Tab-separated table of C-alpha atoms and ligand atoms in Angstrom:
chain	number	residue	atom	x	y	z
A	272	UNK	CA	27.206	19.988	8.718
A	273	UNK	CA	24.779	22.968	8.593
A	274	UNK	CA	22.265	22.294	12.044
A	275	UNK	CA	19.110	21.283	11.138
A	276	UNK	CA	16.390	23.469	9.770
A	277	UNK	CA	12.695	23.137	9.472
A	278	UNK	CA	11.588	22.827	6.153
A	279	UNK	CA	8.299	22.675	4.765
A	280	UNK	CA	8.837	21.973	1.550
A	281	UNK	CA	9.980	18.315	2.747
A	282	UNK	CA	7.502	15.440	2.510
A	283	UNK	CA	7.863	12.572	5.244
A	284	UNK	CA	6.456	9.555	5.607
A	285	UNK	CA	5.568	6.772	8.385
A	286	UNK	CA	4.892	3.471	7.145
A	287	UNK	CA	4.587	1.326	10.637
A	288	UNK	CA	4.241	-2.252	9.523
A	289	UNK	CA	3.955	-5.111	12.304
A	290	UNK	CA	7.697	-6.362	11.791
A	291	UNK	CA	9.244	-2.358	11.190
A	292	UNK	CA	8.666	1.023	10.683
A	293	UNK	CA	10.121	3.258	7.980
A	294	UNK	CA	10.589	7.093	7.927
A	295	UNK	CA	10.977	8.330	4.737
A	296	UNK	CA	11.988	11.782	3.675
A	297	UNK	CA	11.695	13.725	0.130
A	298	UNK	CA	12.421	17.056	-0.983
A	299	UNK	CA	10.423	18.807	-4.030
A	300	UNK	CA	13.481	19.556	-6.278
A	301	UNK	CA	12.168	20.893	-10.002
A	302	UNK	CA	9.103	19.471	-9.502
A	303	UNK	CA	10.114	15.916	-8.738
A	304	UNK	CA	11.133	13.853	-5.593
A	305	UNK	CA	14.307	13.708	-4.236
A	306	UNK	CA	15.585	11.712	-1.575
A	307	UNK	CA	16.562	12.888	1.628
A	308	UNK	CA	16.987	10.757	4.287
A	309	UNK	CA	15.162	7.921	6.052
A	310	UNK	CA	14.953	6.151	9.256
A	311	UNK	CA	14.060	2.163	10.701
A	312	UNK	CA	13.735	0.326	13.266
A	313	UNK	CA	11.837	-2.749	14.812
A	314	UNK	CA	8.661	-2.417	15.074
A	315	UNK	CA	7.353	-3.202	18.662
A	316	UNK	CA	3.710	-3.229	20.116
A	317	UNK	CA	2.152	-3.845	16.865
A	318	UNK	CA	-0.310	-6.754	15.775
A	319	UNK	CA	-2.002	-6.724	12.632
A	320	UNK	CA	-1.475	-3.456	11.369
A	321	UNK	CA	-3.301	-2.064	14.765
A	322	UNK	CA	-1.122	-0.501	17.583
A	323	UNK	CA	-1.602	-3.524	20.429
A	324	UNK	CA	0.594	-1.359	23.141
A	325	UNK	CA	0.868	2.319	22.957
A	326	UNK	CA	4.080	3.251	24.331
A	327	UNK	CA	6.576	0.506	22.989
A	328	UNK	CA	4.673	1.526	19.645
A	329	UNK	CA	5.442	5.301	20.386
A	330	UNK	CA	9.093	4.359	21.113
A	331	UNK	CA	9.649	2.949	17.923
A	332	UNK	CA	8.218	5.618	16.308
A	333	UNK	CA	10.229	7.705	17.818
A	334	UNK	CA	13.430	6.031	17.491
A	335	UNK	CA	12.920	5.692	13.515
A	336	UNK	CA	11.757	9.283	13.466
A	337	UNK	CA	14.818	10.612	15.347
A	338	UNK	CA	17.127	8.390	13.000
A	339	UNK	CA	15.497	9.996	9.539
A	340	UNK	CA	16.152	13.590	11.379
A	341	UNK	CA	19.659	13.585	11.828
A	342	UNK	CA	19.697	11.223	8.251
A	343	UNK	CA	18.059	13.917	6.398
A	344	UNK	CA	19.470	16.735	8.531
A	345	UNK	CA	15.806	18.532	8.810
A	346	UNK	CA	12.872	18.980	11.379
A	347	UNK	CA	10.644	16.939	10.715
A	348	UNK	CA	7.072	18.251	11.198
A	349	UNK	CA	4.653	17.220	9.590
A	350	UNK	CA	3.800	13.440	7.974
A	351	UNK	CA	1.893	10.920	5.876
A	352	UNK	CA	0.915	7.938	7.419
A	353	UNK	CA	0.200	4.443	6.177
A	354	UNK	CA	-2.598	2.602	7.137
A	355	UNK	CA	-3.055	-1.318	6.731
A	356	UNK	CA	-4.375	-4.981	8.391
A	357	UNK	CA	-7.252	-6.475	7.843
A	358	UNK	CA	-9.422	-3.400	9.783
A	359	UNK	CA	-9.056	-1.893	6.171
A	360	UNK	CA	-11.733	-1.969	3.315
A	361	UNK	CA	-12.747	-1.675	0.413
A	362	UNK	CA	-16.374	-0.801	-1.158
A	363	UNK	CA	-17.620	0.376	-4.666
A	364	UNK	CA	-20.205	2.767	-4.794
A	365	UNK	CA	-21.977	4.783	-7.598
A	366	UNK	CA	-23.933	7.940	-7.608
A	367	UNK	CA	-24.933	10.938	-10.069
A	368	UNK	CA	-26.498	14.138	-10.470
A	369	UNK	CA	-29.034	15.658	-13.633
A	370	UNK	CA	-27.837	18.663	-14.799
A	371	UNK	CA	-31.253	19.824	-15.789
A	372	UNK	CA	-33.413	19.689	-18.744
A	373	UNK	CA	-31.121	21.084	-21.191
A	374	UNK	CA	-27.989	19.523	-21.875
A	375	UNK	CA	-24.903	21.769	-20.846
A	376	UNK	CA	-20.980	21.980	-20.512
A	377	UNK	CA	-19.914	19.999	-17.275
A	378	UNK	CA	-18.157	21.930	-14.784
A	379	UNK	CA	-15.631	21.188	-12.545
A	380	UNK	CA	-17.913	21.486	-9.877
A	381	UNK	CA	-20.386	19.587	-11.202
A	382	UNK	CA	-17.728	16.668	-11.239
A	383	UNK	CA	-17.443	17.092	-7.451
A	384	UNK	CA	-21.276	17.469	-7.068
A	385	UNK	CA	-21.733	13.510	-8.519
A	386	UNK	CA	-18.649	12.691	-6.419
A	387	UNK	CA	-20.324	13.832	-3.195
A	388	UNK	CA	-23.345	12.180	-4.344
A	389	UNK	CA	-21.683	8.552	-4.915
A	390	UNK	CA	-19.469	9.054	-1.562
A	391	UNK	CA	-22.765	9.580	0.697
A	392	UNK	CA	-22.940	5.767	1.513
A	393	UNK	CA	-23.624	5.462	4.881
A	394	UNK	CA	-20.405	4.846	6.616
A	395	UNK	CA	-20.850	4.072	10.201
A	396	UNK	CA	-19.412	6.014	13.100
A	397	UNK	CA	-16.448	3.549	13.757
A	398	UNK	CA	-15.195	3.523	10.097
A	399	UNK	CA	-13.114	6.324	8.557
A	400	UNK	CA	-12.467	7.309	5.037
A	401	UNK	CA	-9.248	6.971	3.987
A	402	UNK	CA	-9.842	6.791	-0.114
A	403	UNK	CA	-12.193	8.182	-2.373
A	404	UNK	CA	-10.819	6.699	-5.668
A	405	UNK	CA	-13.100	7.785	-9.062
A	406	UNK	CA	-12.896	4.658	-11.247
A	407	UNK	CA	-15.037	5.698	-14.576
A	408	UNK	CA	-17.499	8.811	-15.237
A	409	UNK	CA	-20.909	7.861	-17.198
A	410	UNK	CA	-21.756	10.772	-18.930
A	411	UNK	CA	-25.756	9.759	-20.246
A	412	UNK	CA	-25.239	6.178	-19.733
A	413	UNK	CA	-22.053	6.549	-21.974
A	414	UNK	CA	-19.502	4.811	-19.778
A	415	UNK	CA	-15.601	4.537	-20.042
A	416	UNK	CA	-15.335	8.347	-18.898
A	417	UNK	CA	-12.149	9.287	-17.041
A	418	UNK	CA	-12.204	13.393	-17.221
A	419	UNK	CA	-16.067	14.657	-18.320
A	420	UNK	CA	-14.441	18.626	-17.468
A	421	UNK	CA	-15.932	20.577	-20.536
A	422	UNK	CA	-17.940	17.586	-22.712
A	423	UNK	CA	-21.881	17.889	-22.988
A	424	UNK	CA	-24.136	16.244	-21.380
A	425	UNK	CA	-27.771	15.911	-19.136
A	426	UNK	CA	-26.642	13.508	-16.483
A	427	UNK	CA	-23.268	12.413	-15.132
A	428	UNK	CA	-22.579	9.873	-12.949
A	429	UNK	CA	-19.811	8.098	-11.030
A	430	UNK	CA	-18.176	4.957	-9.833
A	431	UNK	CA	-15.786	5.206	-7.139
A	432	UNK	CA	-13.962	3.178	-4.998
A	433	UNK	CA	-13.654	3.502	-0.988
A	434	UNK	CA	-11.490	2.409	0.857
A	435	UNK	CA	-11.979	3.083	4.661
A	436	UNK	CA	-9.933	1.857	8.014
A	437	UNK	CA	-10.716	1.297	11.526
A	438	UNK	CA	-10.866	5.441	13.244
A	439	UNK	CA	-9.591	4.165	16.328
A	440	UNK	CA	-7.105	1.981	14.741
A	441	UNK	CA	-6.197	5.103	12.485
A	442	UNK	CA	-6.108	7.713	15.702
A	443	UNK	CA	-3.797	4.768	17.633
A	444	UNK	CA	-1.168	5.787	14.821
A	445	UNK	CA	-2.008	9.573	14.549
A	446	UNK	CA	-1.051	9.770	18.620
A	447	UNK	CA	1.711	7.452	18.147
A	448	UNK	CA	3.213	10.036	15.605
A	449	UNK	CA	2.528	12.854	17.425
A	450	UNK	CA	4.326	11.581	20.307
A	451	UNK	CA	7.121	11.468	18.013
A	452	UNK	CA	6.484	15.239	16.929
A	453	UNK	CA	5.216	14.892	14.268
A	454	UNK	CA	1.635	16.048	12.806
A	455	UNK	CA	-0.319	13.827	10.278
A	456	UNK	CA	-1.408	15.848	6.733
A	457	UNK	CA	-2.324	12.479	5.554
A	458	UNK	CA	-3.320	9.101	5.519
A	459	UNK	CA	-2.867	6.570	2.978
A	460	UNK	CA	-3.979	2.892	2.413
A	461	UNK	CA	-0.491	0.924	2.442
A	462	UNK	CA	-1.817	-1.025	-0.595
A	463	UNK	CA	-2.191	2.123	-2.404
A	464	UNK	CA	1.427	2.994	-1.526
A	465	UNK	CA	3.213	-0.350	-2.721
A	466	UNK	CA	1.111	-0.075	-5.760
A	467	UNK	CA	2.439	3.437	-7.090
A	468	UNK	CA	6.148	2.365	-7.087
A	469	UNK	CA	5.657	-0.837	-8.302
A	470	UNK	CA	3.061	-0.910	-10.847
A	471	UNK	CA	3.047	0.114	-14.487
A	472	UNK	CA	0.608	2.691	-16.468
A	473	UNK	CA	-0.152	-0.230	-18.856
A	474	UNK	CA	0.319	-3.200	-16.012
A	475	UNK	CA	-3.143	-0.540	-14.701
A	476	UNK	CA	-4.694	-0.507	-17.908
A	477	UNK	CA	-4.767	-4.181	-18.662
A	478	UNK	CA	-5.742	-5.098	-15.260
A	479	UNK	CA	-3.456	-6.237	-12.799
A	480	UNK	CA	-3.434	-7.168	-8.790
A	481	UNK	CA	-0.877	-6.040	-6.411
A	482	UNK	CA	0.058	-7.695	-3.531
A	483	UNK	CA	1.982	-6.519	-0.706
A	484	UNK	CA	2.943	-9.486	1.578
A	485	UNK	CA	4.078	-7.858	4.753
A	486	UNK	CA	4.952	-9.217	8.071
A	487	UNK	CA	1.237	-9.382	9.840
A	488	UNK	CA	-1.280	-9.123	6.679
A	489	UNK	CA	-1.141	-9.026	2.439
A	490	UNK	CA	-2.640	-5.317	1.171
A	491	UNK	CA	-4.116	-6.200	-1.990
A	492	UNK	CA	-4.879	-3.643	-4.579
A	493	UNK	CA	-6.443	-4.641	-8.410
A	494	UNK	CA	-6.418	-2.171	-11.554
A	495	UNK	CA	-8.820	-2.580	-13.996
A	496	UNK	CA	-8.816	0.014	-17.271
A	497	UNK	CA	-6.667	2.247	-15.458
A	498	UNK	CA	-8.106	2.664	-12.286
A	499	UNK	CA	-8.480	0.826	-8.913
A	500	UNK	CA	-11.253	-1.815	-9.281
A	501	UNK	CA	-11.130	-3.563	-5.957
A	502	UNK	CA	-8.631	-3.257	-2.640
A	503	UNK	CA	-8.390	-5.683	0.229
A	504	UNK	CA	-6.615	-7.294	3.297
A	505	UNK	CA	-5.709	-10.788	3.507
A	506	UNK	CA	-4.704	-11.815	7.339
A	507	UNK	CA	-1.572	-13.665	6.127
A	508	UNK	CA	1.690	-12.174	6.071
A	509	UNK	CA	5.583	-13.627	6.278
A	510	UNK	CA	5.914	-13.588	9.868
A	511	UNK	CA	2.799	-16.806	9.676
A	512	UNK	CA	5.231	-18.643	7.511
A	513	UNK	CA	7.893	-18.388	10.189
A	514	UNK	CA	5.446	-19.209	13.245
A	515	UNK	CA	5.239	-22.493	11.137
A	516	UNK	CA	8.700	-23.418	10.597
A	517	UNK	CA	9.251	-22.535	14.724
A	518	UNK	CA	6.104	-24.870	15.447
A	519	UNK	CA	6.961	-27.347	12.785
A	520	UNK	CA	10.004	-27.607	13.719
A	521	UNK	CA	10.225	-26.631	17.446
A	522	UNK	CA	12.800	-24.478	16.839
A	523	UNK	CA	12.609	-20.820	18.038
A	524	UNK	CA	11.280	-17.910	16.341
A	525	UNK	CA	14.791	-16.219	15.421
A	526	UNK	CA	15.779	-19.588	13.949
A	527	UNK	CA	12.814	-20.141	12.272
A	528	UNK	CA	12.866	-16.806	10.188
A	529	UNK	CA	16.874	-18.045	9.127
A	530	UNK	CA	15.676	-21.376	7.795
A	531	UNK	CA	12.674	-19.414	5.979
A	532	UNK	CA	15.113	-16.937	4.480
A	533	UNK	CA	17.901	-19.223	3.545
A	534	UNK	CA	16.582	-22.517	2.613
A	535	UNK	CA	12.763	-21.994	2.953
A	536	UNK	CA	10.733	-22.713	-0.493
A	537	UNK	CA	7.063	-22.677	-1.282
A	538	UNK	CA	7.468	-25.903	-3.854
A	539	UNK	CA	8.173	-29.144	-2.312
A	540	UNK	CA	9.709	-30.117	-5.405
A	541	UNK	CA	11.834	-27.477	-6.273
A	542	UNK	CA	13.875	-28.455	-3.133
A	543	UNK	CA	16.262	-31.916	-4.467
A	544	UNK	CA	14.976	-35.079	-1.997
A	545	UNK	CA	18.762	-35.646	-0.912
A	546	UNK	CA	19.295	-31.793	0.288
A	547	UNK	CA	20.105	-31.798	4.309
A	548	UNK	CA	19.992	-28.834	6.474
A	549	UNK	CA	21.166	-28.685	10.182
A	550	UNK	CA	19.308	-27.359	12.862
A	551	UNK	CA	20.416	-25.928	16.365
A	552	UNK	CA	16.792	-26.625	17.777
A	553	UNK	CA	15.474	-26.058	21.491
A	554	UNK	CA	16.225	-27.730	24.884
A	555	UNK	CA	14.787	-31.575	24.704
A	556	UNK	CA	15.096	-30.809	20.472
A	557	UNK	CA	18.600	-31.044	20.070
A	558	UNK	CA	20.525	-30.006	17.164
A	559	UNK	CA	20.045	-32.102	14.248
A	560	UNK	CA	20.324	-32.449	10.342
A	561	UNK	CA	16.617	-32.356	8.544
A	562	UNK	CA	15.528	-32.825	4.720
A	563	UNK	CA	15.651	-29.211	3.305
A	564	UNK	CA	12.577	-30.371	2.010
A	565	UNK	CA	10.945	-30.807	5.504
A	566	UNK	CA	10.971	-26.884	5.500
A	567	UNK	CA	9.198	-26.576	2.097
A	568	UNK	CA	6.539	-29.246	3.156
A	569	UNK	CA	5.572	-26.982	5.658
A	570	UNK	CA	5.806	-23.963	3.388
A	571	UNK	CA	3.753	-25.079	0.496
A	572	UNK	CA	0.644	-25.325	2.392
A	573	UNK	CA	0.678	-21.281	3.880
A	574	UNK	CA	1.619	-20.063	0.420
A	575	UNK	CA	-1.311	-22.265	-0.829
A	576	UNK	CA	-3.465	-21.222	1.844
A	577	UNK	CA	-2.836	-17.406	1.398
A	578	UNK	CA	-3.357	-17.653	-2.939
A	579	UNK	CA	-6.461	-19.563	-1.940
A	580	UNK	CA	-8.072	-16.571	0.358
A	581	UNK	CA	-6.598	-14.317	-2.387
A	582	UNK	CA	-8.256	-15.787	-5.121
A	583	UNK	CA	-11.645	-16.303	-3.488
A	584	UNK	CA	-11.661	-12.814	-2.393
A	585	UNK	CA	-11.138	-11.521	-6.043
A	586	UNK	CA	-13.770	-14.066	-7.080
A	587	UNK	CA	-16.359	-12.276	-4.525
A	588	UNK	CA	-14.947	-8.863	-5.981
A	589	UNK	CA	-15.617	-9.630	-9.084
A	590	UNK	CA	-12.039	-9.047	-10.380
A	591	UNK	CA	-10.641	-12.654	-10.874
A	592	UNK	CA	-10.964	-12.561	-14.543
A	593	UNK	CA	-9.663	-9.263	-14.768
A	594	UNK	CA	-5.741	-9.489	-14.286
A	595	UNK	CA	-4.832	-9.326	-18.080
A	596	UNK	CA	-1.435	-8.096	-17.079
A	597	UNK	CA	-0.894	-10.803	-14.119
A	598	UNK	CA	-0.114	-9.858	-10.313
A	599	UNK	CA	2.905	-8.161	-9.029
A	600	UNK	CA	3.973	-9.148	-5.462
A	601	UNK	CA	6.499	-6.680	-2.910
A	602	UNK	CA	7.056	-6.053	0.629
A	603	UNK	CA	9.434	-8.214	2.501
A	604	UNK	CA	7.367	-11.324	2.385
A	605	UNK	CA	7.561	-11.502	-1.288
A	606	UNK	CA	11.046	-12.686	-0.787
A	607	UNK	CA	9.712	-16.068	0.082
A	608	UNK	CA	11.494	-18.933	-2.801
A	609	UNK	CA	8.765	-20.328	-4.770
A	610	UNK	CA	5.852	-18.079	-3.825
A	611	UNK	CA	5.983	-16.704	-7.427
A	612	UNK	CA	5.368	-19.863	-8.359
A	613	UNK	CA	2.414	-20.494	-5.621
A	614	UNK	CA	1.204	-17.164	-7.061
A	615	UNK	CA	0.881	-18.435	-10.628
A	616	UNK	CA	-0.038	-21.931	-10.205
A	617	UNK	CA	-3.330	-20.419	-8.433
A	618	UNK	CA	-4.430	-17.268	-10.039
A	619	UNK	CA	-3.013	-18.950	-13.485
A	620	UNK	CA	-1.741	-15.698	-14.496
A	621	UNK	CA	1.871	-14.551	-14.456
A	622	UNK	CA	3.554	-12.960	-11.621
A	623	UNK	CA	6.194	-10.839	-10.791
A	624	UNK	CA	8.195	-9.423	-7.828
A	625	UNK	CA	7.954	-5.956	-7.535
A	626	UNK	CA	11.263	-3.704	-6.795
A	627	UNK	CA	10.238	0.193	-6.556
A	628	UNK	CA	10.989	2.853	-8.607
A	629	UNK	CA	14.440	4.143	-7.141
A	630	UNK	CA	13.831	8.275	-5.996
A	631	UNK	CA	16.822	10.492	-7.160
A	632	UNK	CA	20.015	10.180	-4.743
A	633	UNK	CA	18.669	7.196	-3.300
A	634	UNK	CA	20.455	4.670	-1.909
A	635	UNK	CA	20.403	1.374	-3.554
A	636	UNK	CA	19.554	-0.612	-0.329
A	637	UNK	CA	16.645	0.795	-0.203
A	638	UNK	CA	15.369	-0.462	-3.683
A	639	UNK	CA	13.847	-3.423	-2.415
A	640	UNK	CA	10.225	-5.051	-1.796
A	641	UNK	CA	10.015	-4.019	2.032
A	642	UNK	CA	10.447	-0.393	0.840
A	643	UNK	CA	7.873	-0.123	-1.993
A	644	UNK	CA	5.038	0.921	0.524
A	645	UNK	CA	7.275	3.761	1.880
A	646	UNK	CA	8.342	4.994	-1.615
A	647	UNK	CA	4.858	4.695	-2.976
A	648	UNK	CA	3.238	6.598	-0.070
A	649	UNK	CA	6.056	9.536	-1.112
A	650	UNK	CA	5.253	9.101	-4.642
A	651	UNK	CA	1.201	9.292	-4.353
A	652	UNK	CA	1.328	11.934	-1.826
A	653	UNK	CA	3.234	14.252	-4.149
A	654	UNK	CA	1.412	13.152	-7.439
A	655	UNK	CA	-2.256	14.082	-5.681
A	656	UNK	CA	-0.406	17.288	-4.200
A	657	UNK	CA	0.769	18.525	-7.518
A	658	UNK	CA	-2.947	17.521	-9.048
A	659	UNK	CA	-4.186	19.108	-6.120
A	660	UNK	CA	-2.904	22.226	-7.080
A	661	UNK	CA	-2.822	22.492	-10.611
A	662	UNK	CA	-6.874	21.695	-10.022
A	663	UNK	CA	-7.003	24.893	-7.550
A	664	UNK	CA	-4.813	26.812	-9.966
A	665	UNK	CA	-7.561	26.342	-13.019
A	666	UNK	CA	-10.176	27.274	-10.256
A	667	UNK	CA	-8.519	30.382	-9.906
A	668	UNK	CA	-7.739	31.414	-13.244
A	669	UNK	CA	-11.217	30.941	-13.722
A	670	UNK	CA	-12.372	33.048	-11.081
A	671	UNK	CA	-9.943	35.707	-12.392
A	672	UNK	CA	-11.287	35.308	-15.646
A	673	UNK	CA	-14.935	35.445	-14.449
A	674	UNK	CA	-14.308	38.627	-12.597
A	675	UNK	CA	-12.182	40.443	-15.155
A	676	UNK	CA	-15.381	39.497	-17.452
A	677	UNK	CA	-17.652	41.539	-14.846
A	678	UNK	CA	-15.659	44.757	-14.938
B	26	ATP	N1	14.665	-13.045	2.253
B	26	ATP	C1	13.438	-13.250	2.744
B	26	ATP	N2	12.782	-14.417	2.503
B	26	ATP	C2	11.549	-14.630	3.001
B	26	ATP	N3	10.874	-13.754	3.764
B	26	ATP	C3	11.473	-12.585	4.048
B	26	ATP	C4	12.775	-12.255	3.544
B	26	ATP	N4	13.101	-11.010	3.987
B	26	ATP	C5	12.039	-10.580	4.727
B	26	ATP	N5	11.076	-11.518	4.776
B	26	ATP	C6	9.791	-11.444	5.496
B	26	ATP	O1	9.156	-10.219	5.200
B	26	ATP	C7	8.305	-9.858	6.288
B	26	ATP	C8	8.488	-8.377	6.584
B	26	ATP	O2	8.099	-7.653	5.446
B	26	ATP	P1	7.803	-6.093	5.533
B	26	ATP	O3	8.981	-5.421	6.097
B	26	ATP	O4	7.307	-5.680	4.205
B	26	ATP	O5	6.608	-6.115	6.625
B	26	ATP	P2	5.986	-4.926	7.475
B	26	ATP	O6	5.765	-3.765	6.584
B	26	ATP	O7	6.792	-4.679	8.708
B	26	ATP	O8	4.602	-5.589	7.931
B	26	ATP	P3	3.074	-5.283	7.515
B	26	ATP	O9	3.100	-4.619	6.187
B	26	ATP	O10	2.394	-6.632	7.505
B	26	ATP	O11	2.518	-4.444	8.602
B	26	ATP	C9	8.692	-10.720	7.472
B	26	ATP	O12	7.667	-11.667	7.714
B	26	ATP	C10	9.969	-11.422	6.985
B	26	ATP	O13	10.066	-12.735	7.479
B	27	MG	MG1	4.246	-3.189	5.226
């Protein structure tokens, strides 16, 4: 094997959930993503999304880091991290400019003029942007309007949506990753991540909400007409489900997440009355043989219990009605028997798991729920870079043209 090289063309990224991280690297190959290595471990010194202890957080970091190195046979510099837990929010906000008192052709930088103006909510010191997503352009009260470049018009306005984190919850990571050498380009809200490799162009159009159950917390993210309509954290993830089998049960932690994984269900009745599991248990609880149902009973009510704060929080967004094409669930907690079926039976609207779009040479382990945030994060990051710069490539060839005009 060649020794590693730096390479810039590479895009990595560092999703650090509170069960694992994941180091993901991408190369830009004909314009599209290809994979090139990755790295995990277990996650230690997180709690709910926020780094709880810097240095077993660091190590890691580190660790994963290191492994995604010699996996993808590069130096890694430079990263995109993912931000999520319930410190993260989202708000909508609209704002507009006049163009004057004769209608005109709308610029390009009139487009980020209105955008400024709608972003200019008051944020306050402790809160830091990590989103500015446009939803629809109103072009004189004419709504519906995703690209107003070159139409005609007297005053444009905007609705976006932000989403913003804790900044020293966001900083914990940044010096966490920098620890493990590497520098962070970007940030991005995990919910944002999980949604691009798992949700469809017309699953976006007819409205849909994605939610990516995780170990600590649920990232939700709803499309409405294309764009995102509302984002938001709910503080339940798998790992609560497994604190109530261990408590339920008083078995330990380890065991608990073995029973959830292997006989665990979120619908009593889905599990037959005369099913019997054994259990190893703790000192003064013995091993014994329980009801498989005895694990669902205490199942039901969490998955219950986190559809509940779901649907009252779309309710209050104002997005409940809107989920024409149903919900898609994915990260690791989505694995849970039966929560489909909690899903529907509370939102009454379908719902599906959602497995990521598979990279190019990727391998097929990694095509799985607790890897759509990762994937996603690789997937945005290049689709805004390549917008990025075909937007700074018009700017330019318009500047050419302007000065060639001059001469
Ligand atoms: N087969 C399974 N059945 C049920 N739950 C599962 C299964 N596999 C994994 N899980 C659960 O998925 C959760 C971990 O998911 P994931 O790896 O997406 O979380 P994370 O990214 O580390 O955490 P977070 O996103 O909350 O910071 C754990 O709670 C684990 O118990
Ligand atoms: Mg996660």
């Amino acid at each position: 094997m060649n020794a590693p090289e730096r390479n810039d063309g590479l895009i990595t990224v560092l999703d650090v959930g509170s069960s694992r991280v994941r180091v993901l690297v991408a190369e830009v190959a004909d314009g599209a993503l290809r994979y090139r290595g990755h790295g995990s471990t277990a996650a230690k010194g997180m709690r709910k999304g926020l780094v709880a202890e810097l240095a077993p957080a660091a190590r890691s970091i580190i660790q994963a880091a290191d492994m995604a190195e010699q996996n993808a046979n590069a130096i890694l510099a430079h990263c995109v991290i993912g931000v999520g837990g319930p410190h993260v929010r989202g708000v909508n906000s609209r704002g507009g400019i006049s163009l004057g008192t004769r209608m005109r052709e709308i610029t390009r930088e009139d487009v980020r003029a209105a955008v400024d103006r709608a972003r200019a909510v008051s944020l306050p010191a402790e809160r830091e942007l990590i989103h500015l997503l446009p939803q629809q352009f109103i072009l004189d009260e004419q709504p519906g309007i995703h690209d107003p470049v070159g139409m005609i018009g007297n005053r444009l306005e905007v609705n976006l949506h932000l989403s913003t984190c804790s900044a020293s919850a966001a900083q914990s990571l940044v010096t966490c990753a920098n620890k493990a050498g590497l520098e962070v380009a970007d940030t991005v809200f995990e919910g944002v991540g999980a949604a691009e490799a798992t949700v469809s162009a017309d699953e976006r159009e007819l409205g849909a909400c994605l939610i990516d159950v995780g170990a600590g917390s649920s990232e939700v993210v709803v499309f409405f007409e294309g764009a995102v309509a509302h984002t938001a954290v709910i503080p339940i993830g798998g790992d609560h489900f497994t604190n109530d089998i261990a408590v339920g049960l008083h078995v330990c932690v380890e065991e608990a997440e073995f029973l959830k994984q292997h006989y665990g269900n979120c619908v009593v009745t889905a599990i037959s009355s005369s099913a019997e599991v054994e259990i190893s248990g703790t000192p003064g609880h013995g091993p014994r043989t329980i009801p498989q149902r005895q694990i669902a009973e205490i199942l039901e009510p969490r998955g219950r219990e986190l559809f509940h704060l779901l649907r009252d929080n779309l309710r209050s967004g104002g997005v409940l009605e809107a989920l024409g094409a149903g919900c898609i669930l994915t990260g690791g907690g989505a694995r849970l028997a039966g929560l489909l079926d909690s899903a529907e039976s509370l939102l009454h609207v379908p719902a599906r798991l959602g497995y990521p779009a598979a990279l190019s040479r990727m391998p097929e382990e990694l095509i799985q729920p607790e890897y759509a945030t990762a994937i996603g994060m690789l997937l945005y990051t290049h689709r805004t870079r390549v917008l990025k710069a075909a937007e700074d490539h018009s700017l330019r060839a318009k500047l050419r043209a302007i000065f060639a005009g001059s001469l």
